[in-house]
CSV table of C-alpha atoms in Angstrom, one decimal:
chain,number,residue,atom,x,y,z
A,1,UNK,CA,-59.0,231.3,39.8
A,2,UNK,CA,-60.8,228.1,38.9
A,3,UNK,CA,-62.9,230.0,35.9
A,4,UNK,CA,-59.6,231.2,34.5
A,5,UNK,CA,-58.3,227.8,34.7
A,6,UNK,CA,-61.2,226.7,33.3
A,7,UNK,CA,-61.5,229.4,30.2
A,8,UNK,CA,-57.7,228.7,29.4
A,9,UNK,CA,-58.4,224.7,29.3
A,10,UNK,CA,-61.6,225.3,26.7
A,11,UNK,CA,-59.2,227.5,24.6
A,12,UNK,CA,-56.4,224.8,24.6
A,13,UNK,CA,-59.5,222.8,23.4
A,14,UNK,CA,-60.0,225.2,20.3
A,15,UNK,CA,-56.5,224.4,20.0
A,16,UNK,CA,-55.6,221.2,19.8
A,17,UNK,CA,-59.3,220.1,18.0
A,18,UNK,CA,-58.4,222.5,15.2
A,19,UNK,CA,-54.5,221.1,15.9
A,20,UNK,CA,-56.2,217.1,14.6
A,21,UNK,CA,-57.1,218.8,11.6
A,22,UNK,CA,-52.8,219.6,10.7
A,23,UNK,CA,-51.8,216.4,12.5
A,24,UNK,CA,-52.6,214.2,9.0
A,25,UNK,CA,-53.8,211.3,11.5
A,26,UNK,CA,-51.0,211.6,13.6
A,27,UNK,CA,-48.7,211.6,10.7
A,28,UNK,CA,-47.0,214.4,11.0
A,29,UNK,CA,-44.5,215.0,13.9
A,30,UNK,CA,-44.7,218.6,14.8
A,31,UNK,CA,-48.0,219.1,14.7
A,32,UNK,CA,-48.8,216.0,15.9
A,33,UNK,CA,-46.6,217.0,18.7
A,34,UNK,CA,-48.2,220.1,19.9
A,35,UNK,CA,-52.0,218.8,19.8
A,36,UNK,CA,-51.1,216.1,22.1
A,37,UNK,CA,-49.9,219.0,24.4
A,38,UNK,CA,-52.6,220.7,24.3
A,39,UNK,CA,-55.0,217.8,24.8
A,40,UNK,CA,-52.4,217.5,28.5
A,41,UNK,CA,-52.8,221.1,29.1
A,42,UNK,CA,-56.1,221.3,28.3
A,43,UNK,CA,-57.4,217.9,31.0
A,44,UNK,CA,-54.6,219.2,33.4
A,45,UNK,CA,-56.6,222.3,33.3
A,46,UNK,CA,-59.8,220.6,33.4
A,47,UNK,CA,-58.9,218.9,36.1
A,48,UNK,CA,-57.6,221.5,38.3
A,49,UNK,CA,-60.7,223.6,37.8
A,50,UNK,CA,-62.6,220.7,38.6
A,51,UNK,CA,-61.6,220.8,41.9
A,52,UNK,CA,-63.3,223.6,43.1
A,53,UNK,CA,-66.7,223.7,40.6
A,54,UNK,CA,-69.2,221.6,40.3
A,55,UNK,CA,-67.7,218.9,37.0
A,56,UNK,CA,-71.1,219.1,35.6
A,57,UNK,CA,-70.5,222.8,35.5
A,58,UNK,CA,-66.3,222.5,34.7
A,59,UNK,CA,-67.1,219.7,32.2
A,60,UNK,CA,-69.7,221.6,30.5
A,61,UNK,CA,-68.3,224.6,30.1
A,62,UNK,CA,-65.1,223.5,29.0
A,63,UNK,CA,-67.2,221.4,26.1
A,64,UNK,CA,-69.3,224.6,25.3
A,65,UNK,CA,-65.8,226.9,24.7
A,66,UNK,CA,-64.2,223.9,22.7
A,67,UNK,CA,-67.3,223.0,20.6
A,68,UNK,CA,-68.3,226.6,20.3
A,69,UNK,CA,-64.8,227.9,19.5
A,70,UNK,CA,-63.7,225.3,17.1
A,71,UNK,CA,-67.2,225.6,15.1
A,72,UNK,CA,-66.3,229.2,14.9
A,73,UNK,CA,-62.4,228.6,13.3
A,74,UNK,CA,-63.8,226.1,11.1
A,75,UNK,CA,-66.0,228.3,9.4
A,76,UNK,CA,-63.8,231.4,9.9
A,77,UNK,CA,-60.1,229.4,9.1
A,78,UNK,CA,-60.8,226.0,7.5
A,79,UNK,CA,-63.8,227.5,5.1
A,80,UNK,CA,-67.0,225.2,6.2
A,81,UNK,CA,-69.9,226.0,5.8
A,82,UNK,CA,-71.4,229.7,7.9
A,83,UNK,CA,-75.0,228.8,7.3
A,84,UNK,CA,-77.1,231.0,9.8
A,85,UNK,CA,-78.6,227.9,11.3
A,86,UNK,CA,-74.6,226.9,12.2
A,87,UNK,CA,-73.9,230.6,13.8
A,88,UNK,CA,-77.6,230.4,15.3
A,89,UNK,CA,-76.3,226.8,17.7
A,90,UNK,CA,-73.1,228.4,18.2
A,91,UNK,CA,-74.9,231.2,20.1
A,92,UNK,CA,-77.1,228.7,21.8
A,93,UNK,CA,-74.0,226.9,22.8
A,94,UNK,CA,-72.2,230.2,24.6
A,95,UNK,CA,-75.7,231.3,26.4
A,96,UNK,CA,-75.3,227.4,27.8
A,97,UNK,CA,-71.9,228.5,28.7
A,98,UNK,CA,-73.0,231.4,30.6
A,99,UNK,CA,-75.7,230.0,31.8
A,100,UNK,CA,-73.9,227.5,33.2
A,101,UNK,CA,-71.4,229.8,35.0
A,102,UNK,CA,-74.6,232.0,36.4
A,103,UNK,CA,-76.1,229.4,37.8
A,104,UNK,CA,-73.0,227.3,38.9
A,105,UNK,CA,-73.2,229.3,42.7
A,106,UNK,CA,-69.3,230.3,42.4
């Protein structure tokens, strides 16, 4: 059950770092609104997760899917730049993910 936890708290990570990209600097209420609760949801989840694995392991993988995942809708959603060198450390980033999770002993 931790992993779960953990998986849905790095996608509420994709969320609410693409969500600071709509918020104009906090400018603008609803958006504004719904990235701080995903940046709650997301460390609640954390947190949880955390304790039952390893938080090298919880804290790393939950970085890997948020930097991984928001370098991904950036290129895919916002239009920066998909060089091949950018795609080739996003894949590094998800074999650290699962590497992470193979050798976490849970």
């Amino acid at each position: 059950m931790a992993w779960v936890l953990l998986v849905v708290a790095g996608l509420l990570e994709v969320g609410w770092s693409i969500g600071m990209k709509y918020t104009d600097g906090f400018t603008r209420p609803l958006p504004s609104v719904l990235t701080g609760a995903g940046i709650v949801a997301s460390m609640v989840l954390l947190s949880q997760a955390a304790k039952t694995l390893p938080i090298g392991t919880a804290y790393g993988v939950w970085v890997g899917i948020g930097a991984a995942g928001a370098a991904v809708l950036g290129m895919a959603v916002l239009g920066e730049p998909a060089t091949a060198a950018r795609i080739f450390f996003v894949c590094l980033l998800l074999v650290a993910v699962v590497g992470l999770k193979a050798t976490s002993g849970h």
